[in-house]
CSV table of C-alpha atoms in Angstrom, one decimal:
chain,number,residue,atom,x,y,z
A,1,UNK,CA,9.4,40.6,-27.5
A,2,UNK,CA,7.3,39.9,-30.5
A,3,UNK,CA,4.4,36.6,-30.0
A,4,UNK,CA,6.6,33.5,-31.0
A,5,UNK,CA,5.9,29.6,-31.1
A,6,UNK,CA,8.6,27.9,-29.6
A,7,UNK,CA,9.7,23.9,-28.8
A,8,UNK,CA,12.4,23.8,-26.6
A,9,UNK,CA,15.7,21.3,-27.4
A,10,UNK,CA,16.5,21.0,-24.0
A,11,UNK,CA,17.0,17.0,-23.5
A,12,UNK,CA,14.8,16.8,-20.5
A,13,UNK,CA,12.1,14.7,-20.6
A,14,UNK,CA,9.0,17.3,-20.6
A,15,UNK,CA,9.6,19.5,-23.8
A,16,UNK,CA,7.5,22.7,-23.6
A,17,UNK,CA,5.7,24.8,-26.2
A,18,UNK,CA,6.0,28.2,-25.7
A,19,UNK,CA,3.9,31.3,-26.1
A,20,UNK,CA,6.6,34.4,-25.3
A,21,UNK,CA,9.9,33.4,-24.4
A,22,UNK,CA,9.6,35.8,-21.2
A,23,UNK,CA,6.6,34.3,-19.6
A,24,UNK,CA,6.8,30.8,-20.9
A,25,UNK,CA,3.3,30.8,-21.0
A,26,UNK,CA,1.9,27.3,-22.6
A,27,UNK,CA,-1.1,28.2,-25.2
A,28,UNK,CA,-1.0,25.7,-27.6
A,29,UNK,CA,-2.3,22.8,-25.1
A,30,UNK,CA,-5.4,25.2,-23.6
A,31,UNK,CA,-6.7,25.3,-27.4
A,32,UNK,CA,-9.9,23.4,-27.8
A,33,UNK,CA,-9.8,20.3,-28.7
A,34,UNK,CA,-11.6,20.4,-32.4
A,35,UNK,CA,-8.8,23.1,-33.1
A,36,UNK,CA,-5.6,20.5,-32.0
A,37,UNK,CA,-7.3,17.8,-33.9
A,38,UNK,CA,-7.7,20.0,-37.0
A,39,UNK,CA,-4.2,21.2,-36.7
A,40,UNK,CA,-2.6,18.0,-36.7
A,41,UNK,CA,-4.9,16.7,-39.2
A,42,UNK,CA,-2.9,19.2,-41.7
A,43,UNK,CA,0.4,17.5,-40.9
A,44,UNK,CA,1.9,14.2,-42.5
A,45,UNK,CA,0.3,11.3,-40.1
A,46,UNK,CA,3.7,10.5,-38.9
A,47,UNK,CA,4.8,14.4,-38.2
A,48,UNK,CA,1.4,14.2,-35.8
A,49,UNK,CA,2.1,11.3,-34.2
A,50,UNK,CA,5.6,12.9,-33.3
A,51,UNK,CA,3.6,15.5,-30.8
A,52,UNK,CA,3.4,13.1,-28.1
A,53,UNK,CA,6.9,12.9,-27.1
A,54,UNK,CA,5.9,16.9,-26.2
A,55,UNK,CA,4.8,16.4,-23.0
A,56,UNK,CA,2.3,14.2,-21.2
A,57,UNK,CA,-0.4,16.8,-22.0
A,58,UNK,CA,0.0,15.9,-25.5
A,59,UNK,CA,1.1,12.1,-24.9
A,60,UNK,CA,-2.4,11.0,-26.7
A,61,UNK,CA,-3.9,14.6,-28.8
A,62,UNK,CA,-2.7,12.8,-31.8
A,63,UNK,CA,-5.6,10.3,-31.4
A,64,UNK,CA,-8.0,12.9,-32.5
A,65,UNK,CA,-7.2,13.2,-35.9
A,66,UNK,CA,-9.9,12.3,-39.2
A,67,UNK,CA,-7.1,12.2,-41.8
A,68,UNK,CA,-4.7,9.3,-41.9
A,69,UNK,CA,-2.2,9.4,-44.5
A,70,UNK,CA,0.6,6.5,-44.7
A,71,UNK,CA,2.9,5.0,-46.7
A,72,UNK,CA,5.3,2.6,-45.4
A,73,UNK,CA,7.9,3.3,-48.1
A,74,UNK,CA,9.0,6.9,-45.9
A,75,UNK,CA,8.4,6.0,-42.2
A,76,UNK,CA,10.6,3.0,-41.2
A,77,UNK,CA,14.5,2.8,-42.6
A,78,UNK,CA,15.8,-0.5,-41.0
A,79,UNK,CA,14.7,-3.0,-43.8
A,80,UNK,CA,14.9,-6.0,-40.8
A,81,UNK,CA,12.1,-4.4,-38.9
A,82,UNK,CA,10.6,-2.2,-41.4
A,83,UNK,CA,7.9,-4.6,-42.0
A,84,UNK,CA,6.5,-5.0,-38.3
A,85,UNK,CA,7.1,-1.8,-37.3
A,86,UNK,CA,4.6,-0.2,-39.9
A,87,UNK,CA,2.0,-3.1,-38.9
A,88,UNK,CA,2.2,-2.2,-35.3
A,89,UNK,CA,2.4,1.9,-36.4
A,90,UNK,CA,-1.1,0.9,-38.5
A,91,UNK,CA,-3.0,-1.4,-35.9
A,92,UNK,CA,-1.8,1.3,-33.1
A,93,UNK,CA,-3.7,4.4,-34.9
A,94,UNK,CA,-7.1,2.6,-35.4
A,95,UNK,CA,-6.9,1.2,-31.7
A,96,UNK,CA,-5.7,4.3,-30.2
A,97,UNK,CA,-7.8,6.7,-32.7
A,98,UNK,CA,-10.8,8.4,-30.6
A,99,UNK,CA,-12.2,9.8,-33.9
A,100,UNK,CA,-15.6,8.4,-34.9
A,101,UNK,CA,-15.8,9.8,-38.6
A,102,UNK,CA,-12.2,9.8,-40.9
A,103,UNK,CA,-12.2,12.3,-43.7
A,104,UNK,CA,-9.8,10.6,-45.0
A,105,UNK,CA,-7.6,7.5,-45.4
A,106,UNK,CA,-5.0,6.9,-48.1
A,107,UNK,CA,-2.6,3.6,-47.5
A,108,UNK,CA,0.4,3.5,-50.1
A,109,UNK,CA,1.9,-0.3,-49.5
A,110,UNK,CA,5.4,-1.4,-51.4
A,111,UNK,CA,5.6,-4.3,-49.2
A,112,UNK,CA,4.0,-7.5,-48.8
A,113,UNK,CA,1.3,-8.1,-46.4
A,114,UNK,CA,-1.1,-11.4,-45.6
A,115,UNK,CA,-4.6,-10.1,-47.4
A,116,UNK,CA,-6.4,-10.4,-44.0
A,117,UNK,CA,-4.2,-7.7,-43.0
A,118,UNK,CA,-5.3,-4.9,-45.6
A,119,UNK,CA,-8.6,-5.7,-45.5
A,120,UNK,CA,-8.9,-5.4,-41.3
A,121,UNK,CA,-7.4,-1.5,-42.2
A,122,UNK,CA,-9.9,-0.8,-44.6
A,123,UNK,CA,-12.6,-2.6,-42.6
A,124,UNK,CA,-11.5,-0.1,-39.8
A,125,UNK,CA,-11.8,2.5,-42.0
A,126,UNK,CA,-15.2,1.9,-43.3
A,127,UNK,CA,-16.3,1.5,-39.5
A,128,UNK,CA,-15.2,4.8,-38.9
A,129,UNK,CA,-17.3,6.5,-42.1
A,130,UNK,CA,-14.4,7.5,-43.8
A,131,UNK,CA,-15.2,9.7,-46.4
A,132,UNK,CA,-11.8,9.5,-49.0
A,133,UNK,CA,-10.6,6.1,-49.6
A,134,UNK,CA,-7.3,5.2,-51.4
A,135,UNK,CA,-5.9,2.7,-51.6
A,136,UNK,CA,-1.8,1.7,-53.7
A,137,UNK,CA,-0.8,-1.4,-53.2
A,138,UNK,CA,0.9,-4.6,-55.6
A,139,UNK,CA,-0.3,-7.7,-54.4
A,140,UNK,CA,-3.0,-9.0,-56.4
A,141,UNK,CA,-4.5,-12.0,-54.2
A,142,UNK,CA,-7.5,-9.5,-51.8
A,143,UNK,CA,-10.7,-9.4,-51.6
A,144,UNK,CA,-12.4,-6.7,-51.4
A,145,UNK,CA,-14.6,-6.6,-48.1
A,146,UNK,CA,-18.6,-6.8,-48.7
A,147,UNK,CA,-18.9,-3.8,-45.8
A,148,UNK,CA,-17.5,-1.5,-49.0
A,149,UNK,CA,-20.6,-1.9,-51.3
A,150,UNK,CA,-22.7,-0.9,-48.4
A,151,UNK,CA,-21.0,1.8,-47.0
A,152,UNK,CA,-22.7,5.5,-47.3
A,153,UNK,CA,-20.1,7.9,-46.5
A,154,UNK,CA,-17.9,7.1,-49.3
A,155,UNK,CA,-17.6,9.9,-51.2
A,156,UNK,CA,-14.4,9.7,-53.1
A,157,UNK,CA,-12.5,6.3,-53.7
A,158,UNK,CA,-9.0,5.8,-55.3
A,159,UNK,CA,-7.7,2.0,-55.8
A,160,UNK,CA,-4.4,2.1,-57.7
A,161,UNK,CA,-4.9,-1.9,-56.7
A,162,UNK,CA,-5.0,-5.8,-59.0
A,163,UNK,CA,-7.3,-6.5,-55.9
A,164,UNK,CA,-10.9,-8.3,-56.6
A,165,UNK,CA,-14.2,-6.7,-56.6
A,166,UNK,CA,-16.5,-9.6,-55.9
A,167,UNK,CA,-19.8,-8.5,-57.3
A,168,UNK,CA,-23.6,-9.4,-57.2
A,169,UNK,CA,-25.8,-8.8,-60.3
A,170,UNK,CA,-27.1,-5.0,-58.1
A,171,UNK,CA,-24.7,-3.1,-57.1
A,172,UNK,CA,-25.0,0.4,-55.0
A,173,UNK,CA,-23.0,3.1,-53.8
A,174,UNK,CA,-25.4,5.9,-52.9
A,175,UNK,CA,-23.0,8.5,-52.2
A,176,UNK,CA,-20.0,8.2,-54.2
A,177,UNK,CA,-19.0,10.8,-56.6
A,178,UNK,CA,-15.4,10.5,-57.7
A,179,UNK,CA,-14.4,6.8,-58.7
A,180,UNK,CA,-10.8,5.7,-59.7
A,181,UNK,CA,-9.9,2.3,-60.2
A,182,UNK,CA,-6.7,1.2,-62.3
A,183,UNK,CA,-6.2,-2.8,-62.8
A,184,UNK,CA,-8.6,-4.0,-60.1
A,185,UNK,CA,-10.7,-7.1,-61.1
A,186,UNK,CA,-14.6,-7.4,-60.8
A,187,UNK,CA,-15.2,-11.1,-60.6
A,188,UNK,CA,-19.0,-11.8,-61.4
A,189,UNK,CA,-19.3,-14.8,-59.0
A,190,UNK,CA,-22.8,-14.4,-58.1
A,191,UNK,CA,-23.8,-12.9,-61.3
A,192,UNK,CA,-26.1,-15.5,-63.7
A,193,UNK,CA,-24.3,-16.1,-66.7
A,194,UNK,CA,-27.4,-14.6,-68.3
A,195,UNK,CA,-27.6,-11.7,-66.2
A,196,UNK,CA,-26.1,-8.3,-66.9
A,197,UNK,CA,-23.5,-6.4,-63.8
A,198,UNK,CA,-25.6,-3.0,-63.1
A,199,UNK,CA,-23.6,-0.6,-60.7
A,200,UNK,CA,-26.1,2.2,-59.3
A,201,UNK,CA,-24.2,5.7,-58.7
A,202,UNK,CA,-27.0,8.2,-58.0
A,203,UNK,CA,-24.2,10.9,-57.0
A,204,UNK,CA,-21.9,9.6,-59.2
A,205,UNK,CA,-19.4,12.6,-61.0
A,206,UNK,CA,-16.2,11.2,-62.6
A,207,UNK,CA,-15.4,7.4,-63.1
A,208,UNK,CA,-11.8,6.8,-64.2
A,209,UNK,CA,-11.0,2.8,-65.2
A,210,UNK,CA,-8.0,2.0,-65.8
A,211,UNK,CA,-7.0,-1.7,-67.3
A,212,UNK,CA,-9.7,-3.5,-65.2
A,213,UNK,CA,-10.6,-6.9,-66.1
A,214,UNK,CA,-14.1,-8.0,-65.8
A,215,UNK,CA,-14.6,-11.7,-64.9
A,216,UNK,CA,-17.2,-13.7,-65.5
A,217,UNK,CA,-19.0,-10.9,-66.7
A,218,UNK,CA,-20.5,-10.9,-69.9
A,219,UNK,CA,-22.5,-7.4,-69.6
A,220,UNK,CA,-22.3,-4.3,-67.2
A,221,UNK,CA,-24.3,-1.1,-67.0
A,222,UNK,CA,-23.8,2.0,-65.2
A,223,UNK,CA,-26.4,3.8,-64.3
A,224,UNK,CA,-25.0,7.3,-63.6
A,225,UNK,CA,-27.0,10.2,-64.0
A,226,UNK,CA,-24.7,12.6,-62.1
A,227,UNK,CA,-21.6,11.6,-64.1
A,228,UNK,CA,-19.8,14.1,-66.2
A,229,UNK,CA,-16.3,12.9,-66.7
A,230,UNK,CA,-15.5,9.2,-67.8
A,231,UNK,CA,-12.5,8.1,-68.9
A,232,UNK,CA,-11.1,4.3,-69.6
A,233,UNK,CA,-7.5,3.4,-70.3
A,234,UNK,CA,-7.3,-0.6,-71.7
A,235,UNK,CA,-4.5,-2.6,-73.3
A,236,UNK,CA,-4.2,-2.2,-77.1
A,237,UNK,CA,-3.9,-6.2,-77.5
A,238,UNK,CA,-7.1,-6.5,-75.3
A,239,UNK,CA,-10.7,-6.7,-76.5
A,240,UNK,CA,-12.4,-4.3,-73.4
A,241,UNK,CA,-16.1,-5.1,-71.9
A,242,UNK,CA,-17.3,-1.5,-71.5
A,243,UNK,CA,-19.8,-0.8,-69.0
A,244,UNK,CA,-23.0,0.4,-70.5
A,245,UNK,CA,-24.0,3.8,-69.7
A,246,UNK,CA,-27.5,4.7,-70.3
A,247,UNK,CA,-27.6,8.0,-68.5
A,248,UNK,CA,-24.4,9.5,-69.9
A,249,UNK,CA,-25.7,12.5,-72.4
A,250,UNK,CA,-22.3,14.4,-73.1
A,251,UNK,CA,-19.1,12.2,-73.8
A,252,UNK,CA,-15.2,13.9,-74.4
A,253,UNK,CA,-12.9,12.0,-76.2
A,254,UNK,CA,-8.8,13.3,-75.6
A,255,UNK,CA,-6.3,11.5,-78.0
A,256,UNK,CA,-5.0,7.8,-77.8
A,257,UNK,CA,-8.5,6.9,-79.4
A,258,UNK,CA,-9.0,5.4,-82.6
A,259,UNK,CA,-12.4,5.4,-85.0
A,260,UNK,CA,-12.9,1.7,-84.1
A,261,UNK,CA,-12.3,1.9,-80.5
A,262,UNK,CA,-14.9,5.4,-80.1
A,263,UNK,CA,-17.5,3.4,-82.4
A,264,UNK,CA,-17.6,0.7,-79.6
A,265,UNK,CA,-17.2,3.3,-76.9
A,266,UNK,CA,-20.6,4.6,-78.7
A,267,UNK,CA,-22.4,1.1,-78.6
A,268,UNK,CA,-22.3,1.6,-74.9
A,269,UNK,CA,-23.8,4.9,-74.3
A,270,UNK,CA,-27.3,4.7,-76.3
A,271,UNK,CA,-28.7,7.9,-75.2
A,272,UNK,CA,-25.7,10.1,-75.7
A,273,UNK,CA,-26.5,13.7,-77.3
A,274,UNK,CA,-23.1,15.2,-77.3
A,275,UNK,CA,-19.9,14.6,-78.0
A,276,UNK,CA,-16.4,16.8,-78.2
A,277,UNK,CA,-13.3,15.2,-79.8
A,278,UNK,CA,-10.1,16.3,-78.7
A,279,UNK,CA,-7.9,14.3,-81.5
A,280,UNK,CA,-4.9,15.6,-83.8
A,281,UNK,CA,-5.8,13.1,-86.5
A,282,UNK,CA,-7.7,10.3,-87.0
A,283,UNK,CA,-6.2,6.8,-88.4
A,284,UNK,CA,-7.8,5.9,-92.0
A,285,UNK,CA,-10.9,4.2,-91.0
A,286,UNK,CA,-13.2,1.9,-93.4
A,287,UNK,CA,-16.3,3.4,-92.6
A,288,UNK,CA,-17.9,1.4,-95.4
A,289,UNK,CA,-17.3,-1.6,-93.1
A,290,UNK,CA,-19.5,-0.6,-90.1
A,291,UNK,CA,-21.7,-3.5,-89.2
A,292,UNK,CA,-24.1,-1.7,-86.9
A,293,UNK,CA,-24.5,1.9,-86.2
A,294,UNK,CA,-24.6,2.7,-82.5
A,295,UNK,CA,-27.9,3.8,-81.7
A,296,UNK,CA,-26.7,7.1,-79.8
A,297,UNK,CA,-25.8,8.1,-83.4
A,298,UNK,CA,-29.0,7.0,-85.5
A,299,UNK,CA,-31.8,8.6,-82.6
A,300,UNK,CA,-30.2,11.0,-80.3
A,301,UNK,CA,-27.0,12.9,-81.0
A,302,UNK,CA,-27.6,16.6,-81.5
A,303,UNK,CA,-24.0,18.0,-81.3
A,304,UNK,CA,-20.6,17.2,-82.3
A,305,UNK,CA,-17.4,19.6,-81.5
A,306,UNK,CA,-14.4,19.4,-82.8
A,307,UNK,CA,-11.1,20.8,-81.2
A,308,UNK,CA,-7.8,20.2,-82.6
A,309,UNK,CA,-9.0,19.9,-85.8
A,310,UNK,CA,-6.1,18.7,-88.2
A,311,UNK,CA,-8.2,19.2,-91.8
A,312,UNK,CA,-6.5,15.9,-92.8
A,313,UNK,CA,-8.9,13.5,-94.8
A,314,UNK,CA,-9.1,11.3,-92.1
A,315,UNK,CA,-10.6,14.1,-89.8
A,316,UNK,CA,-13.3,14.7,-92.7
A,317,UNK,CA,-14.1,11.7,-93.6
A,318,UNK,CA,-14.8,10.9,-89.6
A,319,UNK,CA,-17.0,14.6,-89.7
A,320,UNK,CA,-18.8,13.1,-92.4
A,321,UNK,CA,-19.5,9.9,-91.4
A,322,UNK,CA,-21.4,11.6,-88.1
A,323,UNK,CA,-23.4,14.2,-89.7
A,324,UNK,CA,-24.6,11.6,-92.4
A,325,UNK,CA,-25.8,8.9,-89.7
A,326,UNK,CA,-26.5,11.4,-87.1
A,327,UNK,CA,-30.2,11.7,-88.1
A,328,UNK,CA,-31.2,14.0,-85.2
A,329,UNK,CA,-28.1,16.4,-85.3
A,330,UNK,CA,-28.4,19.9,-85.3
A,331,UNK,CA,-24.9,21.7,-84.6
A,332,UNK,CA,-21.5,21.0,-85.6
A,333,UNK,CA,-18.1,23.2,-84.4
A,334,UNK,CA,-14.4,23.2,-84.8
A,335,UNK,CA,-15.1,21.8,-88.3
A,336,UNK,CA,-12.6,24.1,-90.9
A,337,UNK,CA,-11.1,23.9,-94.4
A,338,UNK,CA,-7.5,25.2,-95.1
A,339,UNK,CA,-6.7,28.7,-95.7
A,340,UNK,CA,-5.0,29.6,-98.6
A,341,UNK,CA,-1.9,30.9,-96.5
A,342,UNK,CA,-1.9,27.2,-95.2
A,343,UNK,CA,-2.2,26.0,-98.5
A,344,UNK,CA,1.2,27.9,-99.6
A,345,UNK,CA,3.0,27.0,-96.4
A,346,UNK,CA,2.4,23.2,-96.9
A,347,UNK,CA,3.2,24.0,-100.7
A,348,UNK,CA,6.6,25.4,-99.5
A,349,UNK,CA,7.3,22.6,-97.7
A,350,UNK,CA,6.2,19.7,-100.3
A,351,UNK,CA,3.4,18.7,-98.2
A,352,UNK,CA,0.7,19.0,-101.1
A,353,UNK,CA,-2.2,16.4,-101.3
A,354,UNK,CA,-2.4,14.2,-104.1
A,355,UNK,CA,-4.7,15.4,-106.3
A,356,UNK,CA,-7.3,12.8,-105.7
A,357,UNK,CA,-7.1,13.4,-101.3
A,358,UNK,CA,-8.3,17.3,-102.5
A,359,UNK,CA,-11.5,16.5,-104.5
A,360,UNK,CA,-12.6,13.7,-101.6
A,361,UNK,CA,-12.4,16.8,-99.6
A,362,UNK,CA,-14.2,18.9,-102.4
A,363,UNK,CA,-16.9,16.8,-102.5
A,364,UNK,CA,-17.3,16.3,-98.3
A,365,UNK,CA,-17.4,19.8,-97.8
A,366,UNK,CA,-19.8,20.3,-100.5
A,367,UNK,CA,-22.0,17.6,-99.4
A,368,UNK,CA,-21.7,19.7,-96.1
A,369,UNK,CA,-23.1,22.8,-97.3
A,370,UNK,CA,-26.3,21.4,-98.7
A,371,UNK,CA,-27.0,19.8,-95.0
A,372,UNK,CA,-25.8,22.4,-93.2
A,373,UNK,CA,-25.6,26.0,-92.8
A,374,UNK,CA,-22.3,28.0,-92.1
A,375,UNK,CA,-23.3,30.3,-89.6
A,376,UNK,CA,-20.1,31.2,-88.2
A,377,UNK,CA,-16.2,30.6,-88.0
A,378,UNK,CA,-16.3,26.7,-87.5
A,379,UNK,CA,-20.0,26.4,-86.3
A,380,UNK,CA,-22.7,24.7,-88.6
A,381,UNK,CA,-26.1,24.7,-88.2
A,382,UNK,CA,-28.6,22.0,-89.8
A,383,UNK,CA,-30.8,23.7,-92.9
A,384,UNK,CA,-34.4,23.6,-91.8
A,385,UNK,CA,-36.4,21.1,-94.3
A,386,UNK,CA,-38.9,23.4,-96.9
């Protein structure tokens, strides 16, 4: 008989795992004890919980485990009870849990509970040096506790959350490097209404904000020089207060972006020397209109790529705009004029320009030329001054 894992559905009260059906040999519970806690780390919270109706040997190896992952939409049915059930399932792991250190806790919450009550689990969290935080939850009236700014094993935290981020005018997280935060509100109480917000992220690597609000606040900087990925999602009817980002060199930009709303996305990264833009088409800008240049632009900006390039005069007049203010800028790719099979296909179709759309372009890409060198397919280097 071949090795086999086995639980037997006898209804007596001691259930036994099996080695070989011969012998009856129990292996599973003379494994050490970093290997069971691993194990049922792996499973769903509430599968490793389960384990301790096995036998009294395994009445309390759930208590080792350093992942916690719970949602109290899938573990309770009865509607009546479903409430204080999951409360007493919640408070029951952190009293019972033996682990010092949690790799990882992720709370998903569709009912209602008193704010007191979410912040005691994620205070017992951070007491146990979780490493993963994340947080989904609706209500909208929480605190945030102070214990999370300080706390240095946070390494990744996700708050899908309208909670409040009470802030001071210096703020640190010294080991974070994954950040994602989607409506939560950062309310500048102890901030001087002269004073600027800084955040310090010395590990800092992505930083995903979606529709935050930022009260009170009349300035924020992010100093990040770690990060490589930053994206922000805000309303379209909503005037956004960017965080200032004076580390950031190399910026993407994916599409839902328009000239106006990158320009101010600019303003907020002065030292920025690269940018890709990932954009179908561009919306018919006014460049003529531009107030102030952002300095990134003017003193530091080397390289601009271009994917998706969609040779509409939008798209060139955006190229040219850049390479004309772009003092220090030395490399351009992606940029491309129509072939002439492209030419005849749009022709077949009755998508010609208007006459006066093809000598704007006429005139950009010569303009181009006498900056810039063609070196290859799509790639332009800057002509070296005589």
């Amino acid at each position: 008989m071949g090795t086999q894992f086995l639980i037997d559905s006898n209804q007596s009260k001691k259930r036994r795992i099996t080695y070989d059906e011969n012998n009856g040999e129990d292996i599973i519970s003379y494994l050490p004890e970093c290997i069971t806690s691993r194990i049922l780390s792996l499973l769903p919270t509430k599968d490793a919980l389960r384990t301790c109706v096995l036998s009294k040997d395994w009445e309390h190896k759930w208590t080792g485990i350093y992942n916690i992952d719970i949602n109290d939409g899938i573990l309770f049915v009865l509607k009546k009870t479903r409430k204080t059930s999951f409360i007493n399932f919640v408070d029951r792991i952190f009293f019972l849990s033996r682990n010092s250190t949690l790799k990882r806790f992720s709370l998903r919450c569709h009912l209602e509970y008193k704010a007191h009550r979410m912040i005691s689990w994620i205070s017992a969290a951070l007491m146990r040096n979780v490493a993963d935080l994340e947080i989904v939850y609706h209500d909208d009236d929480v605190v945030l506790p102070g214990r999370l700014f300080s706390c240095t094993s946070l390494t990744t935290m996700k708050l899908k959350w309208p909670c409040f981020f009470r802030v001071s005018a210096q703020n640190l997280f010294s080991s974070l490097k994954s950040l994602y935060l989607e409506r939560t509100k950062f309310l500048g109480e102890c901030v001087p209404s002269t004073s600027k917000l800084v955040f310090d992220f010395p590990a800092l690597e992505t930083l995903e904000l979606q529709n935050c609000e930022w009260l009170r606040v009349n300035l924020v900087e992010i100093n990040a020089p770690a990060l490589s990925m930053f994206k922000a999602v805000v309303q379209s009817n909503q005037r956004p207060l960017l965080p200032k980002f004076n580390m950031l060199k190399r910026l993407e930009v994916f599409t839902k972006c328009n000239s106006g709303a990158l320009l101010e996305l600019l303003h907020a990264m002065p030292f920025l020397k690269s940018i890709v833009l990932e954009m179908w088409c561009w919306d018919d800008y006014d460049y003529d209109e531009v107030e102030s240049l952002p300095s990134c632009i003017v003193s530091h900006l080397k390289e601009v790529r271009f994917r998706s390039f969609s040779k509409s005069l939008p798209d060139y007049r955006m190229a040219q705009f850049l390479w004309t203010n772009a003092l220090r800028l030395k490399k351009i790719v992606g940029l491309c004029r129509e072939s002439s099979e492209e030419r005849q296909r749009k022709k077949m179709f009755g998508q010609v320009r208007e006459e006066s759309e093809e000598k704007e372009i006429e005139n950009i890409w010569a303009k181009l030329k006498t900056v810039f060198k063609h070196k290859e397919h799509g790639i332009f280097v800057k002509r070296k001054k005589r």
